[in-house]
CSV table of C-alpha atoms in Angstrom, one decimal:
chain,number,residue,atom,x,y,z
A,5,UNK,CA,-13.5,14.2,-17.1
A,6,UNK,CA,-14.7,17.7,-17.2
A,7,UNK,CA,-15.3,18.0,-13.5
A,8,UNK,CA,-14.2,21.5,-12.3
A,9,UNK,CA,-11.4,21.6,-9.8
A,10,UNK,CA,-11.4,23.7,-6.6
A,11,UNK,CA,-8.0,23.0,-5.0
A,12,UNK,CA,-8.8,25.2,-2.0
A,13,UNK,CA,-11.8,23.1,-1.3
A,14,UNK,CA,-9.8,19.9,-1.9
A,15,UNK,CA,-7.2,21.1,0.6
A,16,UNK,CA,-9.8,21.8,3.2
A,17,UNK,CA,-11.5,18.4,2.7
A,18,UNK,CA,-8.1,16.7,2.9
A,19,UNK,CA,-7.1,18.2,6.2
A,20,UNK,CA,-7.0,15.5,8.8
A,21,UNK,CA,-9.4,16.0,11.7
A,22,UNK,CA,-7.2,16.5,14.8
A,23,UNK,CA,-8.7,16.0,18.3
A,24,UNK,CA,-8.0,18.8,20.7
A,25,UNK,CA,-6.2,16.4,23.1
A,26,UNK,CA,-4.0,14.9,20.4
A,27,UNK,CA,-3.1,18.4,19.2
A,28,UNK,CA,-2.2,19.5,22.7
A,29,UNK,CA,-0.1,16.4,23.1
A,30,UNK,CA,2.0,17.2,20.0
A,31,UNK,CA,2.3,20.9,21.0
A,32,UNK,CA,3.6,19.8,24.4
A,33,UNK,CA,6.1,17.4,22.8
A,34,UNK,CA,7.4,20.0,20.4
A,35,UNK,CA,7.9,22.5,23.2
A,36,UNK,CA,9.6,19.9,25.3
A,37,UNK,CA,12.0,18.9,22.5
A,38,UNK,CA,12.8,22.6,21.8
A,39,UNK,CA,13.5,23.2,25.5
A,40,UNK,CA,15.7,20.1,25.8
A,41,UNK,CA,17.8,21.3,22.9
A,42,UNK,CA,18.0,24.8,24.3
A,43,UNK,CA,19.2,23.7,27.8
A,44,UNK,CA,22.1,21.7,26.3
A,45,UNK,CA,25.5,23.4,26.5
A,46,UNK,CA,26.0,25.8,23.5
A,47,UNK,CA,28.9,24.6,21.3
A,48,UNK,CA,31.4,27.4,21.0
A,49,UNK,CA,31.5,27.3,17.2
A,50,UNK,CA,27.7,27.5,17.1
A,51,UNK,CA,26.9,30.5,19.2
A,52,UNK,CA,23.7,31.6,21.0
A,53,UNK,CA,21.7,32.5,18.0
A,54,UNK,CA,22.5,29.3,16.1
A,55,UNK,CA,21.7,27.3,19.3
A,56,UNK,CA,18.3,29.0,19.7
A,57,UNK,CA,17.6,28.5,16.0
A,58,UNK,CA,18.1,24.8,16.1
A,59,UNK,CA,15.8,24.6,19.2
A,60,UNK,CA,13.1,26.5,17.4
A,61,UNK,CA,13.6,24.5,14.2
A,62,UNK,CA,12.9,21.3,16.1
A,63,UNK,CA,9.6,22.8,17.4
A,64,UNK,CA,8.5,23.9,14.0
A,65,UNK,CA,9.4,20.6,12.3
A,66,UNK,CA,7.4,18.6,14.9
A,67,UNK,CA,4.4,20.9,14.5
A,68,UNK,CA,4.6,20.6,10.8
A,69,UNK,CA,4.9,16.9,10.6
A,70,UNK,CA,2.3,16.2,13.3
A,71,UNK,CA,-0.1,18.9,11.9
A,72,UNK,CA,-1.1,19.6,15.5
A,73,UNK,CA,-2.2,23.1,14.3
A,74,UNK,CA,-2.8,24.1,10.7
A,75,UNK,CA,0.5,24.2,8.8
A,76,UNK,CA,-0.1,27.8,7.6
A,77,UNK,CA,-0.5,28.9,11.3
A,78,UNK,CA,2.8,27.1,12.1
A,79,UNK,CA,4.4,29.0,9.3
A,80,UNK,CA,3.3,32.3,10.8
A,81,UNK,CA,4.7,31.1,14.2
A,82,UNK,CA,8.1,30.4,12.6
A,83,UNK,CA,8.5,34.1,11.6
A,84,UNK,CA,7.1,35.4,14.9
A,85,UNK,CA,9.3,33.2,17.1
A,86,UNK,CA,12.5,34.1,15.3
A,87,UNK,CA,11.8,37.8,16.1
A,88,UNK,CA,10.7,37.2,19.7
A,89,UNK,CA,13.7,35.1,20.6
A,90,UNK,CA,16.2,37.5,18.8
A,91,UNK,CA,17.2,34.9,16.3
A,92,UNK,CA,16.5,37.3,13.4
A,93,UNK,CA,15.5,40.9,13.0
A,94,UNK,CA,11.9,41.5,11.9
A,95,UNK,CA,13.1,42.5,8.4
A,96,UNK,CA,15.3,39.4,8.1
A,97,UNK,CA,12.5,37.1,9.4
A,98,UNK,CA,9.7,38.4,7.2
A,99,UNK,CA,11.5,39.4,4.0
A,100,UNK,CA,12.0,35.8,2.8
A,101,UNK,CA,8.2,35.3,2.9
A,102,UNK,CA,8.2,37.6,-0.2
A,103,UNK,CA,11.4,36.3,-1.8
A,104,UNK,CA,11.2,36.1,-5.6
A,105,UNK,CA,11.3,32.3,-5.3
A,106,UNK,CA,8.3,32.4,-3.1
A,107,UNK,CA,6.5,34.8,-5.5
A,108,UNK,CA,7.3,32.5,-8.4
A,109,UNK,CA,5.7,29.6,-6.6
A,110,UNK,CA,2.7,31.7,-5.9
A,111,UNK,CA,2.3,32.4,-9.6
A,112,UNK,CA,2.8,28.8,-10.5
A,113,UNK,CA,0.0,27.7,-8.2
A,114,UNK,CA,-2.2,30.4,-9.5
A,115,UNK,CA,-1.5,29.1,-13.0
A,116,UNK,CA,-2.8,25.8,-11.9
A,117,UNK,CA,-5.9,27.3,-10.4
A,118,UNK,CA,-6.6,29.1,-13.7
A,119,UNK,CA,-6.2,25.8,-15.6
A,120,UNK,CA,-8.7,24.2,-13.2
A,121,UNK,CA,-11.5,26.5,-14.5
A,122,UNK,CA,-11.0,25.0,-18.0
A,123,UNK,CA,-11.1,21.7,-19.8
A,124,UNK,CA,-7.4,21.9,-20.6
A,125,UNK,CA,-6.4,19.5,-17.7
A,126,UNK,CA,-8.9,16.9,-19.0
A,127,UNK,CA,-7.5,17.3,-22.5
A,128,UNK,CA,-3.9,16.8,-21.3
A,129,UNK,CA,-5.0,13.8,-19.3
A,130,UNK,CA,-6.7,12.3,-22.4
A,131,UNK,CA,-3.5,12.6,-24.4
A,132,UNK,CA,-1.5,11.0,-21.5
A,133,UNK,CA,-4.0,8.1,-21.4
A,134,UNK,CA,-3.4,7.6,-25.2
A,135,UNK,CA,0.3,7.4,-24.6
A,136,UNK,CA,0.4,5.6,-21.2
A,137,UNK,CA,-2.7,3.4,-21.7
A,138,UNK,CA,-5.1,2.2,-19.0
A,139,UNK,CA,-2.6,-0.1,-17.3
A,140,UNK,CA,-1.8,1.7,-14.0
A,141,UNK,CA,1.8,0.6,-13.7
A,142,UNK,CA,2.6,1.6,-17.3
A,143,UNK,CA,0.8,4.9,-16.9
A,144,UNK,CA,2.6,5.6,-13.7
A,145,UNK,CA,6.0,4.9,-15.2
A,146,UNK,CA,5.2,7.0,-18.3
A,147,UNK,CA,4.1,10.0,-16.1
A,148,UNK,CA,7.1,9.8,-13.8
A,149,UNK,CA,9.7,9.7,-16.6
A,150,UNK,CA,7.7,12.2,-18.6
A,151,UNK,CA,7.8,14.6,-15.7
A,152,UNK,CA,11.5,14.0,-15.2
A,153,UNK,CA,12.3,14.7,-18.9
A,154,UNK,CA,10.0,17.7,-19.3
A,155,UNK,CA,11.2,19.3,-16.1
A,156,UNK,CA,14.7,19.4,-17.5
A,157,UNK,CA,13.6,21.8,-20.2
A,158,UNK,CA,11.1,24.0,-18.4
A,159,UNK,CA,10.9,24.0,-14.6
A,160,UNK,CA,10.1,21.3,-12.1
A,161,UNK,CA,7.3,23.3,-10.4
A,162,UNK,CA,5.7,24.2,-13.7
A,163,UNK,CA,5.6,20.5,-14.9
A,164,UNK,CA,4.3,19.5,-11.4
A,165,UNK,CA,1.3,21.8,-11.5
A,166,UNK,CA,0.3,20.9,-15.1
A,167,UNK,CA,0.4,17.2,-14.5
A,168,UNK,CA,-1.3,17.3,-11.1
A,169,UNK,CA,-4.1,19.4,-12.6
A,170,UNK,CA,-4.3,16.9,-15.4
A,171,UNK,CA,-4.8,14.1,-12.9
A,172,UNK,CA,-7.5,15.9,-10.9
A,173,UNK,CA,-10.4,15.3,-13.3
A,174,UNK,CA,-9.5,11.5,-13.2
A,175,UNK,CA,-9.5,11.4,-9.4
A,176,UNK,CA,-12.8,13.3,-9.2
A,177,UNK,CA,-14.4,11.2,-11.9
A,178,UNK,CA,-13.5,8.1,-9.9
A,179,UNK,CA,-14.9,9.7,-6.7
A,180,UNK,CA,-11.5,10.1,-5.1
A,181,UNK,CA,-11.6,13.3,-3.1
A,182,UNK,CA,-9.0,14.1,-0.4
A,183,UNK,CA,-11.2,12.6,2.3
A,184,UNK,CA,-11.4,9.4,0.3
A,185,UNK,CA,-7.7,9.3,-0.7
A,186,UNK,CA,-6.2,5.9,-1.1
A,187,UNK,CA,-3.1,4.2,-2.4
A,188,UNK,CA,-4.0,5.1,-6.0
A,189,UNK,CA,-4.2,8.9,-5.4
A,190,UNK,CA,-1.2,9.0,-3.0
A,191,UNK,CA,0.9,7.1,-5.5
A,192,UNK,CA,0.4,9.7,-8.2
A,193,UNK,CA,0.4,12.7,-5.9
A,194,UNK,CA,3.9,11.6,-4.7
A,195,UNK,CA,5.3,10.3,-8.0
A,196,UNK,CA,4.6,13.3,-10.2
A,197,UNK,CA,6.3,16.0,-8.1
A,198,UNK,CA,9.2,13.8,-7.1
A,199,UNK,CA,9.7,12.8,-10.7
A,200,UNK,CA,9.7,16.4,-11.8
A,201,UNK,CA,12.2,17.3,-9.1
A,202,UNK,CA,14.6,14.8,-10.5
A,203,UNK,CA,14.6,16.5,-13.8
A,204,UNK,CA,15.3,19.9,-12.3
A,205,UNK,CA,19.0,19.1,-11.9
A,206,UNK,CA,19.5,17.7,-15.4
A,207,UNK,CA,20.1,21.0,-17.2
A,208,UNK,CA,20.6,24.7,-16.5
A,209,UNK,CA,17.0,25.2,-17.6
A,210,UNK,CA,15.5,22.8,-15.1
A,211,UNK,CA,16.1,24.8,-11.9
A,212,UNK,CA,18.3,27.6,-10.5
A,213,UNK,CA,20.4,25.1,-8.5
A,214,UNK,CA,22.0,23.7,-11.7
A,215,UNK,CA,23.7,26.9,-12.9
A,216,UNK,CA,24.4,27.9,-9.3
A,217,UNK,CA,26.4,24.7,-8.7
A,218,UNK,CA,28.5,25.1,-11.8
A,219,UNK,CA,29.1,28.8,-11.1
A,220,UNK,CA,30.2,28.1,-7.5
A,221,UNK,CA,32.5,25.3,-8.6
A,222,UNK,CA,34.1,27.6,-11.0
A,223,UNK,CA,34.6,30.3,-8.4
A,224,UNK,CA,36.1,27.9,-5.9
A,225,UNK,CA,38.3,25.7,-8.2
A,226,UNK,CA,38.7,27.6,-11.4
A,227,UNK,CA,37.1,24.8,-13.3
A,228,UNK,CA,34.1,26.2,-15.4
A,229,UNK,CA,31.4,23.9,-16.7
A,230,UNK,CA,29.3,25.1,-19.6
A,231,UNK,CA,25.7,24.3,-20.6
A,232,UNK,CA,26.4,21.3,-22.8
A,233,UNK,CA,29.1,19.8,-20.5
A,234,UNK,CA,26.8,20.1,-17.5
A,235,UNK,CA,24.0,18.4,-19.4
A,236,UNK,CA,26.4,15.6,-20.5
A,237,UNK,CA,27.2,14.9,-16.9
A,238,UNK,CA,23.8,15.3,-15.3
A,239,UNK,CA,21.1,14.3,-17.7
A,240,UNK,CA,21.5,10.5,-17.5
A,241,UNK,CA,21.9,10.4,-13.7
A,242,UNK,CA,18.7,12.5,-13.5
A,243,UNK,CA,16.8,9.9,-15.6
A,244,UNK,CA,18.2,7.1,-13.3
A,245,UNK,CA,17.0,9.1,-10.3
A,246,UNK,CA,13.6,9.3,-12.0
A,247,UNK,CA,13.5,5.5,-12.3
A,248,UNK,CA,14.6,5.2,-8.6
A,249,UNK,CA,11.8,7.6,-7.6
A,250,UNK,CA,9.2,5.7,-9.5
A,251,UNK,CA,10.4,2.4,-7.8
A,252,UNK,CA,10.4,4.0,-4.3
A,253,UNK,CA,6.9,5.4,-4.6
A,254,UNK,CA,5.7,2.1,-6.1
A,255,UNK,CA,7.1,0.1,-3.2
A,256,UNK,CA,5.7,2.4,-0.5
A,257,UNK,CA,2.3,3.2,-2.1
A,258,UNK,CA,1.6,0.6,-4.8
A,259,UNK,CA,-1.8,1.4,-6.3
A,260,UNK,CA,-4.4,-1.3,-5.7
A,261,UNK,CA,-6.2,-0.3,-8.8
A,262,UNK,CA,-4.5,-2.2,-11.7
A,263,UNK,CA,-6.6,-0.9,-14.7
A,264,UNK,CA,-8.4,2.4,-15.2
A,265,UNK,CA,-12.1,2.4,-15.8
A,266,UNK,CA,-12.8,2.4,-19.6
A,267,UNK,CA,-15.1,5.4,-19.4
A,268,UNK,CA,-12.1,7.6,-18.5
A,269,UNK,CA,-10.6,6.9,-21.9
A,270,UNK,CA,-13.7,6.9,-24.2
A,271,UNK,CA,-15.3,10.1,-22.9
A,272,UNK,CA,-15.1,12.9,-25.6
A,273,UNK,CA,-14.9,16.5,-24.7
A,274,UNK,CA,-16.6,19.3,-26.5
A,275,UNK,CA,-14.6,21.7,-28.7
A,276,UNK,CA,-12.4,24.2,-26.9
A,277,UNK,CA,-14.0,27.5,-26.2
A,278,UNK,CA,-12.5,30.8,-27.3
A,279,UNK,CA,-11.3,31.6,-23.8
A,280,UNK,CA,-9.6,28.1,-23.5
A,281,UNK,CA,-7.8,28.6,-26.9
A,282,UNK,CA,-6.7,32.1,-25.7
A,283,UNK,CA,-5.4,30.7,-22.4
A,284,UNK,CA,-3.6,27.9,-24.3
A,285,UNK,CA,-1.8,30.4,-26.5
A,286,UNK,CA,-0.9,32.6,-23.6
A,287,UNK,CA,0.5,29.6,-21.7
A,288,UNK,CA,2.5,28.5,-24.7
A,289,UNK,CA,4.1,32.0,-25.0
A,290,UNK,CA,4.8,31.9,-21.2
A,291,UNK,CA,6.6,28.6,-21.5
A,292,UNK,CA,8.6,30.0,-24.4
A,293,UNK,CA,9.7,33.0,-22.3
A,294,UNK,CA,10.6,30.8,-19.4
A,295,UNK,CA,12.7,28.7,-21.7
A,296,UNK,CA,14.6,31.8,-22.9
A,297,UNK,CA,15.3,33.4,-19.5
A,298,UNK,CA,19.0,32.8,-19.9
A,299,UNK,CA,19.0,35.0,-23.0
A,300,UNK,CA,16.4,37.6,-21.9
A,301,UNK,CA,17.7,37.9,-18.3
A,302,UNK,CA,14.0,38.3,-17.2
A,303,UNK,CA,13.4,36.5,-14.0
A,304,UNK,CA,10.8,33.7,-14.1
A,305,UNK,CA,8.7,35.3,-11.4
A,306,UNK,CA,8.1,38.4,-13.6
A,307,UNK,CA,7.1,36.2,-16.5
A,308,UNK,CA,4.7,34.3,-14.3
A,309,UNK,CA,3.2,37.6,-13.0
A,310,UNK,CA,2.7,38.8,-16.6
A,311,UNK,CA,0.9,35.6,-17.5
A,312,UNK,CA,-1.7,36.4,-14.8
A,313,UNK,CA,-2.0,40.0,-15.9
A,314,UNK,CA,-2.5,39.1,-19.6
A,315,UNK,CA,-5.1,36.4,-18.7
A,316,UNK,CA,-7.0,38.9,-16.6
A,317,UNK,CA,-6.8,41.6,-19.4
A,318,UNK,CA,-8.3,39.1,-21.9
A,319,UNK,CA,-10.8,37.9,-19.2
A,320,UNK,CA,-10.1,34.2,-20.0
A,321,UNK,CA,-10.8,33.2,-16.4
A,322,UNK,CA,-12.7,34.5,-13.4
A,323,UNK,CA,-10.3,36.4,-11.1
A,324,UNK,CA,-12.7,36.3,-8.1
A,325,UNK,CA,-13.0,32.5,-8.5
A,326,UNK,CA,-9.2,32.3,-8.6
A,327,UNK,CA,-8.9,34.1,-5.3
A,328,UNK,CA,-11.7,31.9,-3.7
A,329,UNK,CA,-10.1,28.7,-5.0
A,330,UNK,CA,-6.4,29.5,-4.3
A,331,UNK,CA,-4.9,27.1,-1.7
A,332,UNK,CA,-3.0,29.5,0.6
A,333,UNK,CA,-1.4,27.0,3.0
A,334,UNK,CA,1.4,25.9,0.5
A,335,UNK,CA,2.6,29.4,-0.2
A,336,UNK,CA,2.7,30.3,3.5
A,337,UNK,CA,4.7,27.1,4.3
A,338,UNK,CA,7.1,27.7,1.5
A,339,UNK,CA,7.7,31.3,2.7
A,340,UNK,CA,8.4,30.1,6.2
A,341,UNK,CA,10.7,27.4,4.9
A,342,UNK,CA,12.6,30.0,2.9
A,343,UNK,CA,12.8,32.2,6.0
A,344,UNK,CA,14.1,29.3,8.1
A,345,UNK,CA,16.7,28.5,5.4
A,346,UNK,CA,18.0,32.1,5.5
A,347,UNK,CA,18.2,32.0,9.3
A,348,UNK,CA,20.1,28.7,9.0
A,349,UNK,CA,22.7,30.6,7.0
A,350,UNK,CA,22.7,33.8,9.0
A,351,UNK,CA,23.0,32.2,12.4
A,352,UNK,CA,25.8,29.8,11.2
A,353,UNK,CA,23.7,26.8,12.1
A,354,UNK,CA,24.0,25.3,8.6
A,355,UNK,CA,27.8,25.8,8.6
A,356,UNK,CA,28.0,24.2,12.1
A,357,UNK,CA,26.0,21.2,11.1
A,358,UNK,CA,28.1,20.7,8.0
A,359,UNK,CA,31.4,21.0,9.8
A,360,UNK,CA,30.3,18.2,12.2
A,361,UNK,CA,30.3,15.8,9.3
A,362,UNK,CA,33.9,16.3,8.1
A,363,UNK,CA,35.7,14.0,10.5
A,364,UNK,CA,33.5,11.1,9.4
A,365,UNK,CA,34.8,11.1,5.9
A,366,UNK,CA,38.5,11.7,6.2
A,367,UNK,CA,40.4,9.0,4.2
A,368,UNK,CA,37.1,7.4,3.3
A,369,UNK,CA,36.5,5.8,-0.2
A,370,UNK,CA,35.0,8.4,-2.5
A,371,UNK,CA,31.6,6.6,-2.8
A,372,UNK,CA,31.2,7.0,0.9
A,373,UNK,CA,32.1,10.7,0.7
A,374,UNK,CA,29.5,11.1,-2.1
A,375,UNK,CA,26.8,9.4,0.0
A,376,UNK,CA,27.7,11.6,3.0
A,377,UNK,CA,27.5,14.7,0.8
A,378,UNK,CA,24.2,13.6,-0.5
A,379,UNK,CA,22.7,13.0,2.9
A,380,UNK,CA,24.0,16.4,4.0
A,381,UNK,CA,22.3,17.9,1.0
A,382,UNK,CA,19.0,16.1,1.9
A,383,UNK,CA,19.0,17.4,5.4
A,384,UNK,CA,20.0,21.0,4.6
A,385,UNK,CA,17.6,21.4,1.6
A,386,UNK,CA,14.7,20.1,3.6
A,387,UNK,CA,14.6,23.6,5.2
A,388,UNK,CA,15.4,25.9,2.4
A,389,UNK,CA,15.0,26.4,-1.4
A,390,UNK,CA,17.1,24.1,-3.6
A,391,UNK,CA,19.3,26.9,-4.9
A,392,UNK,CA,19.9,28.4,-1.5
A,393,UNK,CA,20.9,24.9,-0.3
A,394,UNK,CA,23.2,24.6,-3.3
A,395,UNK,CA,24.8,28.0,-2.5
A,396,UNK,CA,25.6,26.7,1.0
A,397,UNK,CA,26.6,23.2,0.2
A,398,UNK,CA,28.9,23.5,-2.8
A,399,UNK,CA,31.5,25.5,-0.8
A,400,UNK,CA,31.1,22.9,1.9
A,401,UNK,CA,31.4,19.6,-0.1
A,402,UNK,CA,34.4,20.8,-2.2
A,403,UNK,CA,36.7,21.1,0.9
A,404,UNK,CA,35.1,18.0,2.3
A,405,UNK,CA,36.1,16.1,-0.8
A,406,UNK,CA,39.5,17.7,-0.8
A,407,UNK,CA,40.1,16.7,2.8
A,408,UNK,CA,39.0,13.2,2.2
A,409,UNK,CA,41.3,12.9,-0.8
A,410,UNK,CA,38.3,12.6,-3.1
A,411,UNK,CA,37.9,14.0,-6.7
A,412,UNK,CA,36.3,17.4,-6.3
A,413,UNK,CA,34.2,17.9,-9.4
A,414,UNK,CA,32.1,14.7,-9.1
A,415,UNK,CA,31.2,15.5,-5.5
A,416,UNK,CA,30.3,19.1,-6.3
A,417,UNK,CA,28.1,18.0,-9.3
A,418,UNK,CA,26.2,15.6,-7.0
A,419,UNK,CA,24.8,18.5,-5.0
A,420,UNK,CA,22.2,19.8,-7.5
A,421,UNK,CA,21.0,16.2,-7.9
A,422,UNK,CA,21.1,15.3,-4.2
A,423,UNK,CA,19.1,18.4,-3.2
A,424,UNK,CA,16.1,16.7,-4.7
A,425,UNK,CA,16.2,14.3,-1.8
A,426,UNK,CA,14.0,16.4,0.5
A,427,UNK,CA,12.8,14.8,3.8
A,428,UNK,CA,9.9,17.3,4.3
A,429,UNK,CA,7.3,18.6,1.9
A,430,UNK,CA,8.6,22.2,2.5
A,431,UNK,CA,11.9,21.2,0.9
A,432,UNK,CA,11.0,22.0,-2.7
A,433,UNK,CA,8.1,23.6,-4.6
A,434,UNK,CA,6.9,20.4,-6.4
A,435,UNK,CA,6.3,18.5,-3.1
A,436,UNK,CA,4.7,21.5,-1.5
A,437,UNK,CA,2.4,22.1,-4.4
A,438,UNK,CA,1.3,18.5,-4.3
A,439,UNK,CA,0.7,18.7,-0.5
A,440,UNK,CA,-1.7,21.7,-1.2
A,441,UNK,CA,-4.2,19.4,-2.9
A,442,UNK,CA,-4.8,17.7,0.5
A,443,UNK,CA,-4.5,14.0,-0.6
A,444,UNK,CA,-1.8,13.1,1.9
A,445,UNK,CA,-0.4,14.1,5.3
A,446,UNK,CA,3.1,15.2,6.1
A,447,UNK,CA,3.8,11.9,7.9
A,448,UNK,CA,2.8,9.9,4.8
A,449,UNK,CA,5.1,12.1,2.8
A,450,UNK,CA,8.0,11.6,5.2
A,451,UNK,CA,7.8,7.8,4.8
A,452,UNK,CA,8.0,8.1,1.0
A,453,UNK,CA,10.7,10.8,1.1
A,454,UNK,CA,12.9,9.0,3.5
A,455,UNK,CA,12.9,5.7,1.6
A,456,UNK,CA,13.3,7.6,-1.7
A,457,UNK,CA,16.3,9.4,-0.3
A,458,UNK,CA,18.0,6.1,0.7
A,459,UNK,CA,17.4,4.5,-2.7
A,460,UNK,CA,18.2,7.7,-4.6
A,461,UNK,CA,21.5,8.2,-2.8
A,462,UNK,CA,22.6,4.6,-3.7
A,463,UNK,CA,21.6,5.2,-7.4
A,464,UNK,CA,23.4,8.5,-7.5
A,465,UNK,CA,26.6,7.1,-6.0
A,466,UNK,CA,26.4,4.3,-8.6
A,467,UNK,CA,25.9,6.8,-11.5
A,468,UNK,CA,28.8,8.9,-10.2
A,469,UNK,CA,31.1,5.8,-10.1
A,470,UNK,CA,30.1,4.6,-13.6
A,471,UNK,CA,28.7,7.5,-15.7
A,472,UNK,CA,31.0,10.4,-14.7
A,473,UNK,CA,34.3,8.5,-15.6
A,474,UNK,CA,32.6,7.2,-18.8
A,475,UNK,CA,31.9,10.6,-20.1
A,476,UNK,CA,35.2,12.0,-19.0
A,477,UNK,CA,34.5,14.1,-16.0
A,478,UNK,CA,37.9,15.1,-14.6
A,479,UNK,CA,38.7,13.6,-11.3
A,480,UNK,CA,41.5,15.8,-10.1
A,481,UNK,CA,41.4,19.2,-11.7
A,482,UNK,CA,45.0,20.2,-12.6
A,483,UNK,CA,44.3,23.9,-12.5
A,484,UNK,CA,42.2,23.8,-9.4
A,485,UNK,CA,42.6,26.7,-7.1
A,486,UNK,CA,43.1,26.0,-3.4
A,487,UNK,CA,39.8,26.7,-1.7
A,488,UNK,CA,39.9,29.8,0.5
A,489,UNK,CA,40.6,29.2,4.2
A,490,UNK,CA,40.9,25.5,3.8
A,491,UNK,CA,43.3,23.5,6.0
A,492,UNK,CA,43.5,19.8,6.9
A,493,UNK,CA,42.9,20.6,10.6
A,494,UNK,CA,39.9,22.9,10.2
A,495,UNK,CA,37.5,24.5,7.8
A,496,UNK,CA,35.9,27.9,7.6
A,497,UNK,CA,33.0,28.4,5.2
A,498,UNK,CA,34.1,30.0,1.9
A,499,UNK,CA,32.6,33.4,1.4
A,500,UNK,CA,30.4,33.5,-1.7
A,501,UNK,CA,27.7,35.7,-2.9
A,502,UNK,CA,24.2,34.3,-2.2
A,503,UNK,CA,22.5,32.7,-5.1
A,504,UNK,CA,18.8,33.7,-5.2
A,505,UNK,CA,17.3,31.5,-7.8
A,506,UNK,CA,14.8,28.6,-7.9
């Protein structure tokens, strides 16, 4: 399993060939849908900018999902169109492409490219096979729950890149390149990032959306949740979401291969080279620093950048090869998604969409409110980073719960878990990283993500109904402050400082 991995080449091989006529058809459809939305009367609460943004968003989403033109090119179009149609200033449109979250994802993908030049992924896969065995179902479940558990203590994007690179030698050894992708490769390419995303909401260490949700709940209600209390509430539901994710992916893309070839297990690798040992030590120190970011206050992007600098200083990998093999599409798409998310906030489109939901949940049973808040989270987070979506949604769902007569804390705590239910690959770094390998299309991803969201929301509502009361999460907070500008007849978004974390 020592086959070298070139993800840029895999991504190119995995790109679906689009006939010119089919591409023009989808381009025409996207423009027609955008124009149709634009000529509709502008809601007074939305405004011209917000209306124009929603029309443009429809165009971009259709182009992304149809892949009528390369997704990286569509990502450039998103920034240009927001400037041309006066939706955002040039600074506001382009600055998110270099947001620290986007930079962090760039470094995480580069970390994977570096690993691809070594035998470390093959060694990791060898250990996984010893634990999971050659039975594909058992291996799949082990990898999914392992990704969920490990992501809770490091970062979902980090675990995704490590496990995906560990899978690549197996795929290539079996002759499964992107142009020969099948149910086996699609299953693992979906299951690993989605399993890792579940773990991101389990602790404050798993992702920025976790501490962001607790901080915002404290600001709005006066109820402050600490590290251990948060983990008590969220860790078990995250594991159940991991199980639901495995089940969803297994149902949509069940691998036809039931047992792995024996040679994948018996092959022995040579001893690690000096450079590989050095890289392993540097990687271990990097993980340690990522784990301690709450204490050091050093942002994860800076640590990721230093990892690359140190690796180049010790010449453990070839930098020119890293540049040649880097898959640029994912980072461009993530930058565009972040920019669209900022525009959704700036233009008021996100607030307007959220406020349209409120009448549906007044006087509803609280599980219904929880499901509605989760679906709102899934839609909003599909176009922005998880933490940015959390920063928008917590001040929205708290008044929503209050107006519906629903316990506030459980609904607020559902947000960092529900923001894993992305409907598009651009919704979170793990899914976007997996897409960069070229083994599946956006439409194939949408089918999995939509079904997983349905199943995950049901599981989350069940966990909230059973687990939260069992561990003593307060329902009605006695010392809760009245949310600012909240009335039973209307709602104006609570002003909070933006949370810029992963």
